[in-house]
XYZ file of C-alpha atoms in Angstrom:
651
model
C -60.757 -39.450 16.856
C -57.872 -40.020 19.220
C -56.949 -43.292 20.793
C -53.832 -44.921 22.076
C -52.470 -44.679 25.547
C -48.921 -43.367 25.615
C -48.902 -42.061 29.148
C -48.367 -45.487 30.695
C -45.010 -45.913 28.925
C -41.717 -45.689 30.742
C -40.351 -42.201 31.291
C -37.022 -40.604 32.018
C -36.599 -38.101 34.801
C -34.887 -34.793 34.206
C -31.951 -35.956 36.314
C -31.503 -38.968 34.007
C -31.713 -36.864 30.839
C -28.874 -34.598 31.878
C -26.554 -37.603 31.865
C -27.602 -38.974 28.477
C -25.312 -38.789 25.480
C -26.718 -37.688 22.124
C -26.734 -41.339 21.082
C -28.887 -42.156 24.095
C -31.236 -39.262 23.323
C -31.799 -40.624 19.804
C -32.825 -43.886 21.490
C -35.388 -42.326 23.841
C -38.712 -44.083 23.305
C -41.772 -42.267 21.964
C -45.315 -43.537 21.490
C -47.159 -40.983 19.337
C -45.720 -41.868 15.921
C -46.853 -45.503 15.930
C -49.090 -45.934 19.004
C -46.399 -48.122 20.478
C -43.047 -47.594 22.154
C -40.292 -47.042 19.595
C -36.987 -45.200 19.385
C -36.942 -41.764 17.791
C -34.405 -43.065 15.276
C -36.896 -45.770 14.189
C -39.888 -43.471 13.599
C -40.806 -42.849 9.947
C -42.192 -39.412 10.784
C -41.044 -35.883 11.598
C -40.769 -36.197 15.389
C -39.568 -33.707 17.996
C -39.581 -34.370 21.737
C -39.594 -31.658 24.406
C -38.294 -33.265 27.590
C -38.929 -32.225 31.170
C -35.345 -30.991 31.258
C -36.005 -28.794 28.205
C -39.028 -27.296 29.968
C -37.101 -26.671 33.204
C -34.048 -25.139 31.547
C -36.044 -22.932 29.148
C -37.810 -21.023 31.933
C -41.210 -21.228 30.231
C -44.326 -20.972 32.398
C -46.873 -22.555 30.020
C -47.193 -25.360 27.482
C -47.619 -22.979 24.486
C -44.349 -21.230 25.367
C -42.554 -24.590 25.433
C -43.813 -25.386 21.928
C -41.710 -22.527 20.532
C -38.767 -24.971 20.644
C -40.257 -27.182 17.922
C -39.183 -26.720 14.285
C -42.227 -26.615 12.032
C -44.532 -25.057 14.636
C -45.576 -21.421 14.521
C -46.420 -20.230 18.040
C -47.719 -16.662 18.326
C -49.203 -14.898 21.313
C -52.372 -12.940 20.502
C -52.669 -11.223 23.864
C -51.640 -11.985 27.447
C -53.755 -15.150 27.599
C -54.429 -16.384 24.043
C -52.250 -18.132 21.459
C -52.313 -19.060 17.795
C -50.428 -22.319 17.229
C -50.141 -24.413 14.097
C -47.894 -26.781 12.198
C -46.929 -26.113 8.579
C -49.230 -23.184 7.911
C -52.842 -22.038 8.425
C -52.370 -20.407 11.808
C -55.156 -18.755 13.764
C -56.819 -18.423 17.156
C -58.457 -21.762 16.349
C -55.930 -23.324 13.971
C -57.997 -26.270 12.773
C -55.442 -28.733 11.393
C -53.531 -29.614 14.559
C -54.713 -32.355 16.931
C -53.701 -31.917 20.589
C -53.897 -34.616 23.262
C -53.150 -34.739 26.960
C -52.480 -38.197 28.410
C -54.594 -39.799 25.692
C -57.475 -37.303 25.974
C -58.236 -35.100 22.977
C -58.514 -31.377 23.756
C -59.460 -30.426 20.187
C -62.882 -28.760 20.324
C -65.531 -29.546 17.680
C -67.268 -26.262 18.509
C -64.776 -24.072 16.636
C -62.392 -26.686 15.169
C -59.320 -25.886 17.222
C -57.892 -25.671 20.713
C -58.521 -23.331 23.630
C -54.840 -23.078 24.540
C -55.668 -21.107 27.688
C -57.159 -24.382 29.028
C -54.066 -26.482 28.277
C -52.326 -26.252 31.602
C -51.037 -28.574 34.298
C -48.324 -28.777 36.918
C -45.333 -28.231 34.593
C -42.936 -30.271 36.731
C -45.236 -33.290 36.225
C -44.865 -33.261 32.422
C -42.613 -36.103 31.335
C -42.353 -35.041 27.698
C -44.253 -33.420 24.850
C -44.137 -35.443 21.641
C -44.763 -33.417 18.489
C -45.450 -35.083 15.148
C -45.290 -32.640 12.239
C -47.281 -33.825 9.272
C -50.370 -36.021 9.075
C -51.110 -38.495 11.851
C -54.644 -39.259 10.702
C -54.124 -42.944 9.873
C -53.712 -43.530 13.623
C -55.255 -40.528 15.367
C -58.110 -39.726 12.994
C -59.705 -36.593 11.600
C -58.131 -33.195 12.313
C -54.628 -34.674 12.720
C -53.906 -33.036 9.367
C -50.718 -31.021 9.806
C -49.569 -32.489 13.102
C -50.202 -34.090 16.483
C -49.098 -32.717 19.865
C -49.130 -35.271 22.673
C -48.563 -33.945 26.215
C -47.556 -36.864 28.447
C -47.323 -36.552 32.222
C -45.206 -38.695 34.532
C -46.464 -41.897 36.152
C -47.529 -41.395 39.762
C -44.659 -43.595 40.978
C -42.198 -40.948 39.755
C -43.861 -38.061 41.601
C -43.661 -39.225 45.199
C -43.136 -36.828 48.081
C -43.890 -33.115 48.154
C -42.951 -30.534 45.541
C -43.791 -26.861 45.955
C -42.984 -24.069 43.540
C -43.637 -20.337 43.380
C -43.160 -17.625 40.769
C -43.350 -13.853 41.116
C -42.365 -11.163 38.644
C -43.344 -8.267 36.433
C -45.700 -10.204 34.136
C -46.031 -13.336 36.249
C -47.749 -11.596 39.146
C -47.875 -14.760 41.217
C -47.966 -18.533 40.692
C -48.170 -21.123 43.460
C -48.112 -24.875 42.816
C -48.164 -27.795 45.236
C -48.011 -31.508 44.517
C -48.139 -34.430 46.946
C -47.411 -38.047 46.022
C -47.692 -41.173 48.141
C -48.908 -44.794 47.989
C -52.033 -46.725 48.928
C -50.069 -49.930 49.376
C -46.942 -51.020 47.504
C -48.688 -51.368 44.133
C -50.870 -48.236 44.157
C -49.001 -44.920 43.907
C -50.953 -41.673 43.552
C -50.463 -37.915 43.393
C -52.614 -34.832 43.797
C -51.796 -31.269 42.768
C -53.124 -27.736 43.056
C -52.009 -24.756 40.985
C -53.115 -21.148 40.825
C -51.746 -18.072 39.087
C -52.368 -14.453 38.205
C -50.736 -12.911 35.157
C -50.500 -9.259 34.232
C -52.173 -7.604 31.283
C -50.245 -6.757 28.120
C -50.031 -3.337 26.425
C -51.191 -1.689 23.221
C -48.905 -0.289 20.532
C -48.447 2.921 22.552
C -47.343 0.977 25.617
C -50.545 1.582 27.599
C -51.970 -1.248 29.696
C -54.840 -3.282 28.236
C -57.542 -5.449 29.831
C -56.229 -8.965 29.174
C -55.081 -10.008 32.641
C -55.506 -13.677 33.593
C -56.456 -15.599 36.758
C -56.601 -19.367 36.980
C -57.042 -22.187 39.507
C -56.522 -25.853 38.667
C -56.261 -29.141 40.543
C -56.020 -32.817 39.732
C -54.965 -36.313 40.658
C -53.507 -39.499 39.213
C -53.639 -43.012 40.672
C -52.167 -46.230 39.292
C -52.565 -49.820 40.389
C -50.270 -52.608 39.217
C -52.216 -55.876 39.441
C -49.691 -58.685 39.153
C -47.135 -58.662 36.365
C -49.466 -57.985 33.460
C -52.230 -55.503 34.342
C -51.947 -51.770 34.964
C -54.936 -49.609 35.890
C -54.756 -45.808 35.663
C -57.327 -43.319 36.927
C -56.818 -39.562 36.690
C -58.687 -36.286 36.456
C -58.525 -32.496 36.526
C -60.779 -29.593 37.445
C -60.225 -25.939 36.514
C -61.770 -22.489 36.682
C -60.291 -19.366 35.131
C -61.036 -15.849 33.957
C -59.118 -14.059 31.251
C -59.744 -10.535 30.104
C -59.869 -9.220 26.569
C -60.802 -6.192 24.517
C -63.473 -6.812 21.904
C -64.555 -5.062 18.739
C -68.057 -6.009 17.600
C -70.334 -4.690 14.924
C -73.711 -3.041 15.492
C -76.512 -2.033 13.131
C -77.123 1.109 15.157
C -74.750 4.023 15.867
C -71.844 4.057 16.488
C -71.826 0.829 14.338
C -68.789 -0.573 16.183
C -68.552 -1.344 19.892
C -65.165 -1.594 21.575
C -65.315 -2.771 25.160
C -63.540 -4.902 27.739
C -64.815 -8.361 28.570
C -63.992 -11.192 30.958
C -64.009 -14.644 29.374
C -64.699 -17.396 31.904
C -63.783 -21.030 31.383
C -64.309 -23.968 33.663
C -64.513 -27.721 33.420
C -63.335 -31.072 34.579
C -62.340 -34.461 33.172
C -62.021 -38.045 34.359
C -60.028 -40.756 32.576
C -59.634 -44.473 33.228
C -57.325 -46.886 31.439
C -56.573 -50.613 31.627
C -53.461 -51.974 29.948
C -52.674 -55.688 29.822
C -49.287 -56.988 28.710
C -49.631 -60.269 26.814
C -45.932 -60.669 25.971
C -42.865 -58.515 25.293
C -44.352 -57.343 21.975
C -48.067 -57.816 22.488
C -50.586 -55.901 24.601
C -54.140 -54.679 24.684
C -55.672 -51.624 26.305
C -59.061 -50.108 27.001
C -59.506 -46.421 27.767
C -62.527 -44.258 28.555
C -62.840 -40.624 29.546
C -65.454 -37.983 30.201
C -64.720 -34.302 29.632
C -66.920 -31.322 30.530
C -66.016 -27.791 29.461
C -67.828 -24.477 29.586
C -66.689 -21.260 27.910
C -68.501 -17.986 28.488
C -67.567 -15.806 25.507
C -69.030 -12.485 24.449
C -71.016 -14.110 21.638
C -72.133 -17.267 23.373
C -71.863 -19.601 26.306
C -70.813 -23.009 24.989
C -71.122 -26.141 27.110
C -69.585 -29.304 25.665
C -69.704 -32.822 27.097
C -67.451 -35.492 25.596
C -67.503 -39.215 26.248
C -64.866 -41.348 24.559
C -64.057 -45.046 24.706
C -61.516 -46.926 22.651
C -59.885 -50.321 22.480
C -56.458 -51.133 21.066
C -54.618 -54.410 20.469
C -51.067 -54.994 19.292
C -49.594 -58.386 18.376
C -46.891 -59.916 16.149
C -47.892 -61.865 13.051
C -45.564 -64.413 11.502
C -41.942 -63.312 11.482
C -41.968 -59.807 10.020
C -45.317 -58.218 10.865
C -46.300 -56.118 13.867
C -50.056 -55.479 13.814
C -51.859 -52.715 15.725
C -55.609 -52.280 15.441
C -58.340 -50.568 17.392
C -61.983 -49.534 17.655
C -63.412 -46.334 19.087
C -66.573 -44.410 19.828
C -66.943 -40.764 20.810
C -70.035 -38.765 21.739
C -70.099 -34.979 21.784
C -73.052 -33.150 23.283
C -73.119 -29.362 23.140
C -75.455 -26.642 24.299
C -75.274 -22.954 23.292
C -76.744 -19.840 24.842
C -76.101 -17.041 22.355
C -76.472 -13.272 22.185
C -79.079 -13.003 19.374
C -77.956 -9.564 18.210
C -74.464 -10.951 17.535
C -74.796 -14.689 16.981
C -77.287 -17.524 16.700
C -76.725 -21.288 16.460
C -79.516 -23.511 15.215
C -80.121 -25.994 16.674
C -78.832 -24.735 20.021
C -78.001 -28.288 21.118
C -76.695 -31.297 19.196
C -75.451 -34.816 19.845
C -72.553 -35.771 17.600
C -71.367 -39.408 17.279
C -68.062 -40.590 15.834
C -67.347 -44.274 15.171
C -63.824 -45.301 14.226
C -61.546 -48.216 13.451
C -57.906 -48.371 12.454
C -55.381 -50.968 11.320
C -51.620 -50.626 10.976
C -49.008 -53.140 9.884
C -45.272 -52.624 10.479
C -43.288 -54.931 8.183
C -39.569 -55.359 8.940
C -36.713 -56.717 6.856
C -32.972 -57.194 7.354
C -33.042 -57.074 11.151
C -35.264 -53.945 11.095
C -32.895 -51.980 8.877
C -35.698 -51.693 6.324
C -39.302 -51.305 7.434
C -42.627 -50.485 5.798
C -45.650 -49.132 7.651
C -49.080 -49.309 6.047
C -52.172 -48.139 7.868
C -55.612 -46.628 7.543
C -58.191 -45.009 9.811
C -61.896 -45.244 9.065
C -64.326 -42.836 10.699
C -68.019 -42.195 10.458
C -69.427 -38.855 11.643
C -72.774 -37.098 11.447
C -71.703 -34.216 9.197
C -69.589 -35.774 6.431
C -70.277 -39.478 7.042
C -67.465 -41.830 5.959
C -63.840 -40.679 6.023
C -60.848 -42.830 4.987
C -57.359 -41.688 5.949
C -54.570 -44.037 4.769
C -50.797 -43.680 4.913
C -47.723 -45.546 3.709
C -44.259 -45.072 5.212
C -40.814 -46.538 4.653
C -37.691 -46.327 6.843
C -34.173 -47.366 5.845
C -31.337 -47.545 8.375
C -28.049 -48.454 6.656
C -26.418 -48.338 10.101
C -27.119 -47.090 13.612
C -25.931 -43.557 12.788
C -28.169 -42.765 9.821
C -31.831 -43.215 8.915
C -33.827 -42.114 5.876
C -37.616 -42.189 5.715
C -40.444 -41.200 3.373
C -44.221 -41.063 3.696
C -47.396 -40.498 1.683
C -50.553 -39.748 3.677
C -54.132 -38.588 3.314
C -55.907 -36.647 6.057
C -59.135 -34.692 6.488
C -60.354 -31.814 8.656
C -64.034 -32.190 9.484
C -66.419 -29.209 9.808
C -67.178 -27.501 13.098
C -70.567 -26.579 14.520
C -69.846 -22.952 13.736
C -69.200 -23.678 10.066
C -72.432 -25.636 9.770
C -75.009 -24.093 12.089
C -74.101 -20.511 13.056
C -75.090 -17.007 11.970
C -72.808 -14.266 13.291
C -72.474 -10.522 12.792
C -68.850 -9.925 11.807
C -68.739 -6.152 11.353
C -70.776 -3.202 10.113
C -70.105 -0.661 7.383
C -71.824 2.619 8.405
C -74.173 4.580 6.101
C -74.867 6.279 3.755
C -77.336 5.255 2.631
C -77.955 2.336 5.044
C -75.665 0.406 7.384
C -74.295 -2.791 5.858
C -74.148 -5.714 8.301
C -71.469 -8.146 7.159
C -72.903 -11.426 8.460
C -71.497 -14.940 8.439
C -73.857 -17.805 7.536
C -72.913 -21.402 8.210
C -73.749 -23.960 5.568
C -74.860 -27.565 5.805
C -73.133 -28.078 2.457
C -69.688 -27.439 3.942
C -67.594 -30.621 3.643
C -64.257 -31.859 4.954
C -61.001 -30.266 3.880
C -58.555 -32.829 2.446
C -54.786 -33.184 2.287
C -52.377 -35.387 0.375
C -48.968 -35.061 2.028
C -45.557 -36.169 0.789
C -42.589 -36.188 3.185
C -38.915 -37.186 3.174
C -36.762 -37.119 6.299
C -33.173 -37.802 7.278
C -31.601 -38.263 10.724
C -27.903 -38.570 11.393
C -25.527 -38.821 14.306
C -22.627 -37.010 12.634
C -20.360 -37.541 15.635
C -20.759 -38.375 19.345
C -21.300 -34.623 19.863
C -23.573 -33.694 16.922
C -26.930 -34.906 15.573
C -29.061 -33.582 12.709
C -32.714 -34.127 11.854
C -34.276 -32.665 8.724
C -37.592 -33.031 6.887
C -38.767 -31.835 3.472
C -42.503 -31.863 2.750
C -45.054 -31.034 0.082
C -48.725 -30.691 1.049
C -51.468 -30.677 -1.580
C -54.796 -29.376 -0.208
C -58.259 -29.511 -1.721
C -61.674 -28.305 -0.585
C -60.204 -25.747 1.802
C -62.509 -23.354 3.574
C -63.087 -20.108 1.729
C -65.398 -17.291 2.760
C -67.315 -15.862 -0.209
C -69.700 -12.917 -0.492
C -73.327 -13.585 -1.316
C -75.990 -11.294 -2.756
C -76.918 -8.456 -0.344
C -80.503 -8.207 0.861
C -82.460 -5.891 3.233
C -83.307 -6.956 6.767
C -86.929 -6.028 6.065
C -88.137 -5.847 2.441
C -90.825 -3.274 3.309
C -89.038 -0.991 5.791
C -85.328 -1.812 5.692
C -83.175 -0.490 8.537
C -79.961 -1.984 7.207
C -78.556 -4.178 4.436
C -77.244 -7.670 5.134
C -74.105 -8.648 3.236
C -73.926 -12.432 3.672
C -70.633 -14.297 3.872
C -70.701 -18.050 3.289
C -68.117 -20.766 3.926
C -67.500 -22.962 0.908
C -64.942 -25.594 -0.039
C -63.730 -23.427 -2.880
C -60.021 -23.060 -2.193
C -57.103 -25.367 -3.003
C -53.365 -24.983 -2.912
C -49.941 -26.177 -1.944
C -47.756 -25.697 1.094
C -44.156 -26.847 1.054
C -40.987 -26.330 3.023
C -38.361 -27.912 5.196
C -37.475 -28.196 8.900
C -34.032 -28.636 10.417
C -33.030 -29.435 13.998
C -29.475 -29.815 15.305
C -28.184 -30.860 18.714
C -24.522 -30.239 19.643
C -22.758 -31.111 22.900
C -19.143 -29.973 22.545
C -18.416 -30.510 26.254
C -19.960 -32.284 29.227
C -21.077 -28.921 30.634
C -22.565 -27.285 27.509
C -25.288 -28.029 24.993
C -26.496 -26.118 21.926
C -29.762 -26.687 20.069
C -30.776 -25.069 16.802
C -33.999 -25.227 14.787
C -34.858 -23.633 11.446
C -38.185 -23.721 9.597
C -39.026 -22.561 6.080
C -42.651 -22.554 4.870
C -44.073 -21.434 1.528
C -47.832 -21.228 0.895
C -49.385 -21.049 -2.575
C -53.175 -21.032 -2.241
C -55.692 -20.619 -5.045
C -59.055 -19.197 -3.942
C -61.958 -19.899 -6.265
C -64.125 -17.266 -7.893
C -61.525 -14.505 -7.830
C -61.562 -14.210 -4.045
C -58.448 -13.370 -2.035
C -56.909 -15.733 0.503
C -55.764 -14.276 3.812
C -54.389 -17.609 5.084
C -51.007 -16.860 3.501
C -50.787 -13.687 5.626
C -51.040 -15.564 8.927
C -47.749 -17.459 8.786
C -44.064 -16.483 8.610
C -41.870 -17.780 5.812
C -39.060 -18.692 8.176
C -38.276 -19.065 11.872
C -35.008 -19.584 13.746
C -34.421 -20.854 17.275
C -31.012 -21.069 19.003
C -30.623 -22.363 22.575
C -27.513 -22.691 24.696
C -27.317 -24.408 28.117
C -24.296 -24.251 30.389
C -23.570 -26.000 33.703
C -21.307 -23.594 35.604
C -19.228 -24.054 38.756
C -20.980 -23.640 42.093
C -24.123 -25.541 41.000
C -25.099 -22.681 38.677
C -26.964 -23.098 35.396
C -27.121 -20.557 32.564
C -29.555 -20.855 29.659
C -29.920 -18.427 26.747
C -32.569 -18.726 24.012
C -32.706 -16.555 20.877
C -35.647 -16.664 18.461
C -36.319 -14.848 15.212
C -39.676 -14.897 13.410
C -40.150 -13.530 9.902
C -42.838 -10.946 9.195
C -46.390 -12.254 8.907
C -48.266 -9.319 7.387
C -48.108 -5.564 6.957
C -49.085 -5.154 10.618
C -46.899 -7.917 12.144
C -43.270 -7.234 11.350
C -40.490 -9.732 11.832
C -39.018 -9.733 15.331
C -36.225 -11.265 17.364
C -36.187 -11.899 21.079
C -33.986 -13.396 23.787
C -34.945 -15.319 26.919
C -32.325 -15.972 29.609
C -32.293 -18.022 32.815
C -29.792 -18.204 35.680
C -30.393 -20.867 38.337
C -28.718 -22.191 41.473
C -29.370 -25.725 42.700
C -28.826 -26.845 46.261
C -28.525 -30.613 45.924
C -31.762 -31.961 44.454
C -34.096 -30.429 46.996
C -33.977 -26.701 46.230
C -33.680 -24.628 43.061
C -33.703 -20.837 42.782
C -33.825 -19.138 39.389
C -34.311 -15.761 37.752
C -35.681 -15.592 34.202
C -35.903 -12.764 31.685
C -38.269 -13.086 28.717
C -38.583 -11.060 25.497
C -35.517 -9.061 26.485
C -34.753 -7.324 23.188
C -37.884 -5.144 23.040
C -40.086 -3.451 25.607
C -43.109 -4.866 23.742
C -43.954 -6.295 20.319
C -47.003 -7.735 18.473
C -47.047 -11.362 17.309
C -50.450 -12.041 15.726
C -53.727 -10.511 14.544
C -56.657 -12.788 15.483
C -59.039 -13.888 12.775
C -61.865 -15.124 15.026
C -64.229 -14.014 17.783
C -63.470 -10.268 17.451
C -60.648 -10.203 20.035
C -58.365 -7.200 19.769
C -54.695 -8.185 19.740
C -52.262 -6.681 22.229
C -48.462 -6.551 22.379
C -46.252 -8.876 24.401
C -44.095 -7.186 27.043
C -40.600 -7.782 28.326
C -40.800 -9.679 31.629
C -38.620 -10.791 34.521
C -39.547 -13.255 37.243
C -38.011 -15.259 40.050
C -38.853 -18.889 40.787
C -38.317 -21.290 43.679
C -38.785 -25.070 43.533
C -38.568 -27.117 46.732
C -38.681 -30.913 46.862
C -38.777 -33.078 49.940
C -39.914 -36.564 50.844
């Protein structure tokens, strides 16, 4: 269960970041690693920060595209509107071991244990930074923060005053229009409102023919802050969205032709409201109270799922004696869902559930030798309806012999709790045609399915080699138990007296275990004032052991290695040139390794106008990136694209 309120922390504008030295960048404050403001160099965790300047210079048009910059993350596009994103293995349409938050609000869905990435959108120019923690964050953030935490943090309203309009048009980006207006209701109450809509083109199949996965979306929102005196800050914000994305589906049938392939429009809509009060008690002590309500509705081919979430949490930080910095908190979350299913394909029993989560956490940062040596000990306790009590402790140590080098290590335990689908659903996966009778391969959820568990061991090293070069590397070893494994049951006829078909049941059990290990490396080099180079390399090895002689397919959903190289150049005449090369190793027999280049050329007229042209996936006319494992979506191939963009700012 997520808590903590990072979005009220101080931010740096893109204009400020362009002037920072690498030493200054290592001192940029983050909040996700410890639920408090701290320098990157002081975090005993594998941290990567995507700044607003990184987003602008990369030319990406969505949050998932921006996450390709992060070492340790595997970001793959399934079709023109769906992604598979994970940290350190186990990727999928609903990768279930990665917790994602947006301004303190969890967007991880308990329905399928994962994230609808097509819903994770906002006005990109309003994002201050995206903090990515690779490795467990469960001792602070709770269940499902197993392999990582992604925290999308938008700018305070005071930093988004005036009018900003942007537009995009191109071959794949058929049209995007965004408008934001910021002003004040008095000197102490800034606010902003925004509206964004887009239409994106469909992808293609392996032959290069157009598919049915086009995408249309409309979103709006607001943020208001009130500074009451010197100690109290109130924040109120919300969003509303409605979108339709197409897809091609392949579903089983117990009657001829036994497989149905058809096009479908998936509709999603929802809204959220969040309120937060933060009170500063001293320079190193504060308390906060946050509550939010989130409503989402997804109309899929199998079911219409409506989910209401109410969350409230309290957090308090204070110093104790000379060396201790204590952070503790309490939380409560209520999920309420309602399903309307297609009985021939899927049933969920009961169709509606209320799901409570109670939580508490405590963390102690202990510092020695003027903070050159620090220990962090913490634990999160949660109680949920499915698996009851869950304890998720961690212990971390950080040693800084000087300001240029830091070495850290961590041992953590984390759990991934079951979803509604794993517990309460029955779904037709596919059909094997006769003779003699059709065989309906059918998934059966199980009330016996328990939490997956992880013991993680990490070592990291950061160094400022010179004023122009920094390195950040992490080595990890993850030991998993009770992983989900689908096993075949004993076949039985649909009707014992007059069978029309045979049911081959598939059950989820906690029968798999295994190890995942690897390393991640990030380098940042600024040889001149007008150039910057960033490199990231990831190596991941998975060794899973299914029980009962079954075969694991999880190892075939992740590349062994990935490489990212970015170069940014400030040219004469207010021109900017950015080039980004990525290479991803093969995933399976059907997804070969691929390399691609994105490039951006922009011209800035003062700070009020920016014109740019961006090319994406330039090396190939189209290529596949992932085969989905859930909800019967048929994957398509990602096309080469070119678009132009205009951004206009005025007071």
